Amino acid sequence: MGIAVSPQIHPQVADFIEKPRKMLINGKWVSSISGKTFPTYNPATGEVLAQVAEGDRQDIEEAVKAARKAFDQGPWRRMTASERGRLIWKLADLLEAHTEEFGYLESLDNGKPLAIAKAADVPLAVDLFRYMAGWATKIEGNTIPISVPYTPGAKYLAYTLREPVGVAGQVIPWNFPLLMAAWKLGPALACGCTVVLKPAEQTPLSALRLGELVMEAGFPEGVVNIVPGYGETAGAALAAHPDVDKIAFTGSTEVGKLIVHAATGNLKKVSLELGGKSPNVVYKDADLESAIPGAASAIFFNHGQCCCAGSRLYIEKPVFDRVVEGVADYAKKINVGSGLDPQTEMGPLVSAEQLSRVCGYLESGFSEGATAIAGGHKKGDKGYFVEPTVLVNTREDMKVVQEEIFGPVVTAMPFSDPEEILPRANNSEYGLAAAVWTQDIGKAHRTAEHLRAGTVWINCYNIFDAALPFGGYKQSGWGREMGHDVLNNYTQTKAICTKIA
Ligand code: ADP
């Protein structure tokens, strides 16, 4: 597939996207069984970027077979935890050595600024692999004193093992394509599972390149299989597959519910990291010098395409005008452009669908009486750009306040009484993240305690670390990503009891 490759593009990336990309099954790069491919687009131009093998039910079948065999019979299960850890560490080293290349690939396929991809997405993925490499040797059971009231006088030695759950299916989204692949692969491999990963159809390239590094690192064949394709075909087949022991999903709440239904056939284990509509609460005693840019980057980072974006900004009345004007000024100054342009601070949205979805929400907000004090429109005629937008005159019952927009659109609303803010902040079907800005340490922690969210940031936003668990309350998900919590997603406990007297 020849495309007009700009001279700016990293040479290895140009080579990588020049040929149709294949899928990784059982250690081999293969075309889809149907022979079909699908295009992935450059969101800055709307032009086709590369062609990718289109996996469907049949390819998922082959990938699951390979993962099953690698789990049941392959060298993977016989490897020591230390050997598994070393392979994951090696993958981290290889990825780090290719930071520049992955930054370009991610910027081209997703649209995000190259500098951000290199400074955040790639290093976070590297760190995650290293953190998980360390866990491989530390997944332990317990010895448990048991009493057994109906066998008086008998003695037992009882202990638990934490065993890998088996074949893990993993379906990931397009907003952080490489990082989401790392969040999924890292813990599954540390726990000793084998994997079939399906990247998002909008952004399959970095996961496929990562697959090459997986093989270069020396993972045995079939341990990691990567099948690009569409959600309704490849994704649905993976979620429903009877030989998949666990499905891990990151994406919309709507699709999360479909995954749960699909998983009922064999009652596979399910973990879900879903949508959000996160409240960001600025009290009047906050340090506004940091709260204003903090509130702006809470929503505008990654073009608002973050499940934890601070999209509902609640500001205490006495500082409302100052904060909202500050956030609007910040929005107006953001340089919106192609991710490869070094001046760019915000790139395009990922796809034409996403652009029309965000614009649809803007229209809905305006028709219900909202006003934009920054942005409010699509930007330019080429690519999928939208202006960073601050909406005021919004009410709790508006769609723009209730529903996840997944774009650079924040609704700013005043509150007068600190008592009133918690019910309003918690008035959402989601519970992924929240933030509070105040210099009163007691108020900060009391607010954090009452916010129904899996993550609460105090005087900061979007702080992620491989060691810090991340996941949702309410309809934002099941289970946690990262930290040692994530190991629960990929292990199960076996209790072993021996009569010794
Ligand atoms: P978005 O709407 O933002 O694209 P989705 O939740 O639809 O987010 O997509 C996240 C991931 O889920 C993608 O990899 C997509 O292909 C996949 N997906 C979409 N629909 C289904 C489905 N019915 N079953 C399994 N996976 C799906």
XYZ file of C-alpha atoms and ligand atoms in Angstrom:
528
model
C 0.000 0.000 0.000
C 1.923 3.040 -1.142
C 0.966 6.330 0.438
C 2.455 9.743 0.053
C 4.869 9.480 2.943
C 5.954 12.896 4.124
C 9.720 13.371 4.468
C 9.075 14.218 8.130
C 8.165 10.626 8.881
C 10.647 8.500 10.735
C 12.246 6.119 8.149
C 11.431 2.916 10.052
C 7.835 4.048 10.406
C 7.668 4.810 6.685
C 8.901 1.252 5.994
C 6.461 -0.222 8.477
C 3.370 1.406 6.968
C 4.444 0.898 3.361
C 3.423 -2.797 3.248
C 0.076 -4.224 4.403
C 0.535 -5.261 8.026
C -0.186 -8.855 8.945
C -1.455 -10.393 12.186
C 0.580 -12.331 14.737
C -0.661 -15.873 15.317
C 1.431 -18.615 16.866
C 4.644 -16.666 16.402
C 4.079 -16.100 12.670
C 2.974 -13.031 10.752
C 0.027 -14.123 8.622
C -2.628 -12.609 6.368
C -6.257 -12.934 7.371
C -7.914 -16.190 6.317
C -10.481 -14.208 4.297
C -7.607 -12.321 2.619
C -9.314 -9.064 3.573
C -7.537 -5.944 4.778
C -8.867 -2.701 6.206
C -7.473 0.824 6.083
C -6.263 2.863 9.003
C -6.359 6.634 8.507
C -4.149 9.561 9.365
C -6.542 11.696 11.412
C -4.642 14.890 10.586
C -5.445 14.512 6.883
C -8.202 11.916 6.627
C -5.979 10.009 4.173
C -5.308 6.281 4.284
C -2.188 5.609 6.309
C -1.780 1.855 5.979
C -3.600 -1.355 5.166
C -3.959 -3.976 7.866
C -5.046 -7.618 7.767
C -8.693 -7.801 8.829
C -9.123 -10.530 11.392
C -12.557 -12.014 11.940
C -14.080 -15.040 13.684
C -11.900 -17.529 11.787
C -8.639 -15.759 12.623
C -9.692 -15.436 16.252
C -10.289 -19.202 16.186
C -6.696 -19.799 15.048
C -5.274 -17.301 17.538
C -7.186 -18.836 20.450
C -6.016 -22.311 19.380
C -2.410 -21.073 19.444
C -2.832 -19.377 22.815
C -4.526 -22.485 24.253
C -1.719 -24.735 23.041
C 0.938 -22.340 24.338
C -0.790 -22.281 27.718
C -1.508 -26.015 28.028
C 1.582 -27.516 26.399
C 4.124 -24.858 25.537
C 7.405 -23.999 27.197
C 5.720 -20.940 28.711
C 4.124 -22.907 31.562
C 7.407 -24.666 32.323
C 9.383 -21.428 32.501
C 10.296 -20.110 35.887
C 8.742 -16.891 37.080
C 12.180 -15.327 36.861
C 12.511 -16.280 33.193
C 9.080 -14.800 32.470
C 10.050 -11.618 34.295
C 13.258 -11.313 32.305
C 11.392 -11.618 29.004
C 8.988 -8.850 30.025
C 11.934 -6.691 31.110
C 13.606 -7.324 27.762
C 10.463 -6.233 25.972
C 10.558 -3.004 28.020
C 14.193 -2.420 26.995
C 13.410 -2.998 23.320
C 10.436 -0.671 23.468
C 12.492 2.013 25.173
C 15.177 1.710 22.494
C 12.472 2.388 19.879
C 10.859 5.353 21.669
C 11.294 7.686 18.715
C 9.771 5.217 16.257
C 6.790 4.378 18.489
C 6.212 8.081 19.109
C 5.894 8.654 15.356
C 3.713 5.611 14.816
C 1.368 6.620 17.618
C 1.215 10.230 16.462
C 0.447 9.225 12.868
C -2.192 6.624 13.659
C -3.916 8.322 16.590
C -3.216 12.009 15.869
C -1.658 12.907 19.222
C 1.356 15.245 19.289
C 4.626 13.432 18.684
C 6.290 15.107 21.689
C 3.532 13.859 23.999
C 3.630 10.338 22.587
C 7.392 10.268 23.214
C 7.212 11.870 26.663
C 4.132 10.104 28.032
C 2.726 7.168 26.056
C 5.969 5.320 25.350
C 7.691 5.850 28.741
C 4.518 4.899 30.610
C 4.322 1.686 28.584
C 7.999 0.941 29.253
C 7.521 1.554 32.983
C 4.458 -0.629 33.069
C 6.332 -3.559 31.530
C 9.199 -3.104 34.007
C 6.834 -2.904 36.961
C 5.033 -6.054 35.819
C 8.337 -7.834 35.111
C 9.087 -7.382 38.809
C 5.749 -8.889 39.819
C 6.353 -12.169 37.968
C 8.462 -13.493 40.852
C 6.237 -12.097 43.603
C 2.878 -13.666 42.927
C 2.412 -15.720 46.074
C -0.199 -17.681 47.962
C -0.523 -18.016 51.738
C -0.235 -20.719 54.347
C -3.475 -20.761 56.279
C -4.111 -22.154 59.784
C -7.359 -24.125 59.614
C -9.428 -25.557 62.485
C -12.101 -27.820 60.851
C -14.552 -28.234 63.777
C -15.897 -31.640 62.613
C -12.501 -33.476 62.579
C -11.307 -33.028 66.162
C -7.652 -33.928 66.698
C -6.750 -33.987 62.971
C -4.025 -31.699 61.667
C -3.765 -30.133 58.246
C -1.291 -28.164 56.231
C -3.270 -25.750 54.081
C -1.965 -23.280 51.558
C -3.055 -21.353 48.492
C -1.503 -21.010 45.057
C -2.122 -18.069 42.736
C -2.362 -19.658 39.313
C -2.688 -18.015 35.895
C -6.276 -17.926 34.739
C -5.352 -19.305 31.290
C -6.012 -17.822 27.867
C -6.788 -14.114 28.136
C -8.665 -12.250 25.399
C -7.942 -8.540 25.461
C -9.824 -5.844 23.554
C -8.416 -2.325 23.660
C -9.393 1.169 22.501
C -7.767 3.797 20.274
C -7.063 6.678 22.688
C -3.717 5.329 24.010
C -3.100 2.456 21.584
C 0.379 1.416 22.777
C -0.185 2.141 26.456
C -3.434 0.179 26.535
C -1.651 -2.764 24.904
C 0.994 -2.544 27.652
C -1.608 -2.262 30.441
C -3.156 -5.465 29.153
C -0.158 -7.536 28.079
C 2.132 -6.702 31.029
C 0.082 -8.177 33.880
C -1.256 -11.112 31.837
C 2.295 -12.180 30.960
C 3.603 -11.583 34.490
C 0.887 -13.918 35.782
C 1.730 -16.603 33.186
C -1.344 -16.292 30.973
C -1.256 -16.471 27.199
C -2.976 -13.746 25.219
C -5.028 -12.897 22.172
C -5.011 -9.106 21.847
C -7.347 -7.208 19.560
C -6.305 -3.583 19.019
C -8.856 -0.947 18.005
C -9.561 -0.822 14.270
C -8.756 2.927 14.241
C -5.223 2.451 15.653
C -3.773 -1.041 15.181
C -0.243 -0.082 14.135
C 1.670 0.348 17.407
C 0.316 -2.928 18.830
C 1.460 -4.734 15.668
C 4.922 -3.198 15.889
C 4.988 -4.152 19.576
C 4.204 -7.717 18.463
C 7.442 -7.689 16.458
C 9.338 -6.687 19.600
C 7.555 -9.431 21.570
C 8.973 -11.978 19.129
C 12.396 -10.294 19.131
C 12.455 -10.463 22.941
C 12.062 -14.235 22.661
C 8.559 -14.994 23.961
C 7.624 -18.533 22.885
C 5.254 -18.857 19.938
C 1.557 -18.581 20.748
C 2.068 -16.715 24.040
C 1.142 -13.371 22.477
C -1.192 -13.328 19.490
C -2.354 -10.047 17.979
C -5.408 -9.973 15.720
C -6.450 -6.594 14.308
C -10.037 -6.295 13.099
C -13.403 -4.771 13.835
C -15.183 -4.936 17.166
C -18.426 -6.497 15.970
C -16.550 -9.351 14.260
C -13.109 -10.082 15.756
C -13.822 -8.458 19.143
C -17.200 -10.129 19.563
C -15.773 -13.537 18.549
C -13.028 -13.220 21.165
C -15.463 -12.188 23.922
C -17.753 -15.125 23.130
C -15.086 -17.780 22.528
C -15.618 -20.872 24.710
C -11.897 -21.580 25.003
C -10.987 -18.115 26.274
C -10.788 -18.140 30.084
C -10.785 -14.425 30.652
C -11.718 -11.312 28.731
C -10.270 -7.907 29.580
C -11.809 -4.907 27.910
C -11.172 -1.176 27.818
C -13.649 0.978 25.914
C -17.156 2.366 26.068
C -19.659 1.325 28.721
C -22.055 0.363 25.936
C -19.614 -2.170 24.450
C -18.587 -3.267 27.957
C -22.148 -4.469 28.481
C -22.014 -6.407 25.190
C -18.782 -8.037 26.378
C -20.462 -9.113 29.617
C -23.302 -10.716 27.659
C -20.917 -12.422 25.248
C -18.924 -13.821 28.182
C -21.898 -15.648 29.681
C -21.528 -18.669 27.345
C -18.598 -20.130 29.281
C -18.752 -17.671 32.212
C -15.249 -16.490 31.445
C -13.822 -14.003 33.936
C -14.401 -10.390 32.900
C -12.597 -7.158 33.738
C -13.750 -3.855 32.311
C -12.325 -0.357 32.229
C -15.115 1.799 30.812
C -16.338 5.335 30.374
C -16.366 8.299 32.685
C -17.771 11.763 33.224
C -15.372 12.866 35.880
C -16.134 15.760 38.233
C -13.361 18.261 38.852
C -14.134 20.374 41.925
C -12.422 23.751 42.460
C -13.049 25.251 45.900
C -12.695 29.006 46.439
C -9.592 28.464 48.602
C -7.716 26.596 45.852
C -4.372 27.842 44.579
C -5.812 29.154 41.335
C -2.392 29.523 39.734
C -2.258 25.731 39.556
C -6.007 24.937 39.560
C -6.705 26.888 36.344
C -4.106 25.202 34.104
C -4.820 21.960 35.984
C -8.524 22.112 35.172
C -7.725 22.958 31.551
C -5.302 20.106 31.049
C -7.684 17.754 32.893
C -10.041 18.066 29.941
C -7.767 18.983 27.038
C -5.042 16.368 27.538
C -5.196 13.819 24.700
C -7.885 16.052 23.105
C -10.351 15.023 25.797
C -10.166 11.450 24.556
C -9.489 10.063 28.026
C -11.984 7.964 29.929
C -10.977 9.925 33.047
C -11.120 13.409 31.438
C -12.196 16.116 33.889
C -15.271 16.940 31.822
C -17.558 18.316 34.570
C -15.848 21.324 36.101
C -17.528 22.528 39.323
C -16.268 25.873 40.593
C -17.214 27.552 43.870
C -19.122 30.765 43.106
C -16.710 33.447 44.408
C -13.987 32.231 42.017
C -16.219 31.049 39.165
C -15.572 33.944 36.782
C -11.842 33.927 37.342
C -11.461 30.165 36.878
C -13.745 29.855 33.908
C -12.111 32.787 32.140
C -8.696 31.319 32.905
C -9.664 27.938 31.463
C -11.208 29.629 28.406
C -8.023 31.676 27.831
C -5.973 28.501 28.092
C -8.284 26.807 25.566
C -8.028 29.676 23.093
C -4.229 29.605 23.212
C -3.895 25.863 22.508
C -2.130 25.267 19.203
C -4.300 22.804 17.307
C -2.643 21.031 14.363
C -1.068 17.905 12.978
C 0.573 15.733 15.627
C 3.847 15.772 13.670
C 4.108 19.568 13.697
C 6.431 20.497 16.587
C 4.254 23.560 17.380
C 1.173 21.420 17.944
C -0.260 21.128 21.437
C -3.484 19.398 20.454
C -3.919 17.120 17.451
C -7.041 15.955 15.633
C -9.659 13.607 17.048
C -9.029 10.032 16.064
C -11.668 9.532 13.369
C -14.452 11.051 11.310
C -16.978 9.226 13.544
C -15.457 10.751 16.641
C -15.524 14.216 15.076
C -19.192 13.914 14.192
C -19.981 12.537 17.658
C -18.291 15.460 19.402
C -19.899 18.013 17.051
C -23.270 16.320 17.682
C -22.801 16.880 21.417
C -21.893 20.532 20.846
C -25.091 21.051 18.839
C -27.109 19.291 21.517
C -25.580 21.531 24.199
C -26.321 24.703 22.225
C -29.886 23.615 21.482
C -30.460 23.099 25.217
C -29.136 26.587 26.065
C -25.413 26.118 26.693
C -22.985 28.840 25.547
C -19.372 28.379 24.420
C -16.948 30.906 25.874
C -14.106 29.210 24.007
C -14.286 27.062 20.894
C -17.535 25.309 20.062
C -16.854 24.240 16.494
C -15.092 21.894 14.159
C -11.798 23.353 12.959
C -10.719 23.458 9.308
C -11.887 21.304 6.404
C -9.181 18.670 6.377
C -8.642 16.088 9.107
C -10.723 15.633 12.247
C -10.010 18.788 14.232
C -12.272 20.369 16.798
C -11.730 23.518 18.867
C -10.970 23.158 22.576
C -14.326 24.150 24.050
C -15.563 25.574 27.356
C -19.343 25.473 27.824
C -21.192 27.553 30.408
C -24.911 27.966 31.178
C -25.229 24.217 31.441
C -27.589 22.305 33.747
C -27.192 18.913 35.364
C -29.923 17.375 33.204
C -28.317 18.298 29.865
C -26.855 15.550 27.687
C -23.506 17.380 27.585
C -23.341 17.150 31.389
C -24.608 13.593 31.741
C -23.007 11.752 28.811
C -19.400 11.049 27.966
C -18.382 13.259 25.013
C -14.826 11.923 24.675
C -13.597 15.153 23.147
C -12.106 18.497 24.265
C -15.343 19.850 25.715
C -15.754 20.855 29.357
C -18.924 22.027 31.052
C -18.187 24.605 33.750
C -20.791 25.027 36.498
C -20.821 27.113 39.675
C -21.714 25.839 43.143
C -22.443 27.931 46.196
C -22.465 25.580 49.124
C -19.732 23.011 49.801
C -22.524 20.725 51.110
C -24.233 20.758 47.729
C -21.212 19.765 45.696
C -20.810 16.111 46.665
C -24.267 14.954 45.558
C -23.817 16.882 42.309
C -20.336 15.506 41.693
C -21.611 11.977 42.370
C -24.694 12.458 40.209
C -23.442 10.291 37.349
C -23.763 6.694 36.261
C -19.970 6.731 35.984
C -17.350 6.651 38.732
C -13.926 6.449 37.130
C -12.083 9.523 38.398
C -12.567 12.826 40.177
C -10.436 15.698 41.399
C -10.511 18.339 44.068
C -8.549 21.591 44.283
C -8.200 23.269 47.698
C -5.488 24.353 50.120
C -7.461 22.999 53.082
C -5.981 19.547 53.583
C -8.856 18.327 55.763
C -11.474 19.409 53.227
C -9.449 17.815 50.433
C -9.434 14.396 52.099
C -13.049 14.596 53.298
C -14.109 15.381 49.741
C -11.933 12.575 48.379
C -13.525 10.117 50.796
C -17.038 10.976 49.635
C -16.396 11.052 45.896
C -17.583 7.780 44.372
C -14.696 7.207 41.970
C -11.853 4.740 41.537
C -9.260 7.536 41.424
C -9.325 10.922 43.171
C -6.646 13.473 42.409
C -6.008 16.285 44.910
C -4.423 19.445 43.497
C -3.330 17.529 40.393
C -4.912 15.621 37.513
C -4.048 12.784 35.134
C -1.250 11.454 37.318
C -0.664 7.819 36.366
C 1.846 5.304 37.553
C 2.275 1.602 36.928
C 2.056 1.050 40.704
C -1.209 2.948 41.160
C -4.420 0.985 40.579
C -6.868 2.512 38.099
C -10.469 1.530 37.454
C -14.073 2.367 37.969
C -16.846 2.547 40.507
C -20.421 2.155 39.258
C -20.731 1.788 35.465
C -17.092 2.690 34.887
C -16.010 -0.898 35.210
C -15.052 -4.059 37.009
C -11.601 -4.695 38.456
C -8.500 -2.546 38.349
C -5.692 -1.955 35.870
C -2.106 -1.570 37.125
C -0.768 -1.801 40.661
C -0.873 -5.179 42.349
C -4.673 -5.118 42.105
C -4.454 -6.015 38.409
C -2.883 -9.377 39.240
C -6.323 -10.436 40.520
C -7.580 -10.110 36.945
C -5.186 -12.725 35.621
C -4.826 -15.211 38.472
C -7.128 -17.505 40.371
C -6.658 -18.999 43.802
C -6.287 -22.699 44.401
C -6.625 -23.928 48.006
C -4.602 -27.064 48.816
C -5.242 -28.967 51.985
C -3.135 -31.931 53.239
C -3.909 -34.112 56.263
C -0.675 -34.419 58.181
C -1.907 -35.979 61.438
P -15.379 3.704 20.670
O -16.880 3.767 20.569
O -14.828 4.858 21.371
O -14.678 3.357 19.402
P -15.561 1.060 21.624
O -15.962 0.715 22.987
O -16.560 0.888 20.518
O -15.058 2.536 21.672
O -14.247 0.292 21.176
C -13.263 -0.188 22.021
C -12.810 -1.528 21.510
O -13.914 -2.423 21.535
C -12.296 -1.542 20.072
O -11.197 -2.454 19.987
C -13.488 -2.084 19.304
O -13.129 -2.751 18.109
C -14.044 -3.084 20.294
N -15.451 -3.443 20.101
C -16.453 -2.685 19.581
N -17.596 -3.391 19.563
C -17.351 -4.608 20.083
C -18.128 -5.781 20.345
N -19.419 -5.841 20.049
N -17.511 -6.852 20.915
C -16.204 -6.812 21.234
N -15.422 -5.739 20.999
C -15.969 -4.652 20.432
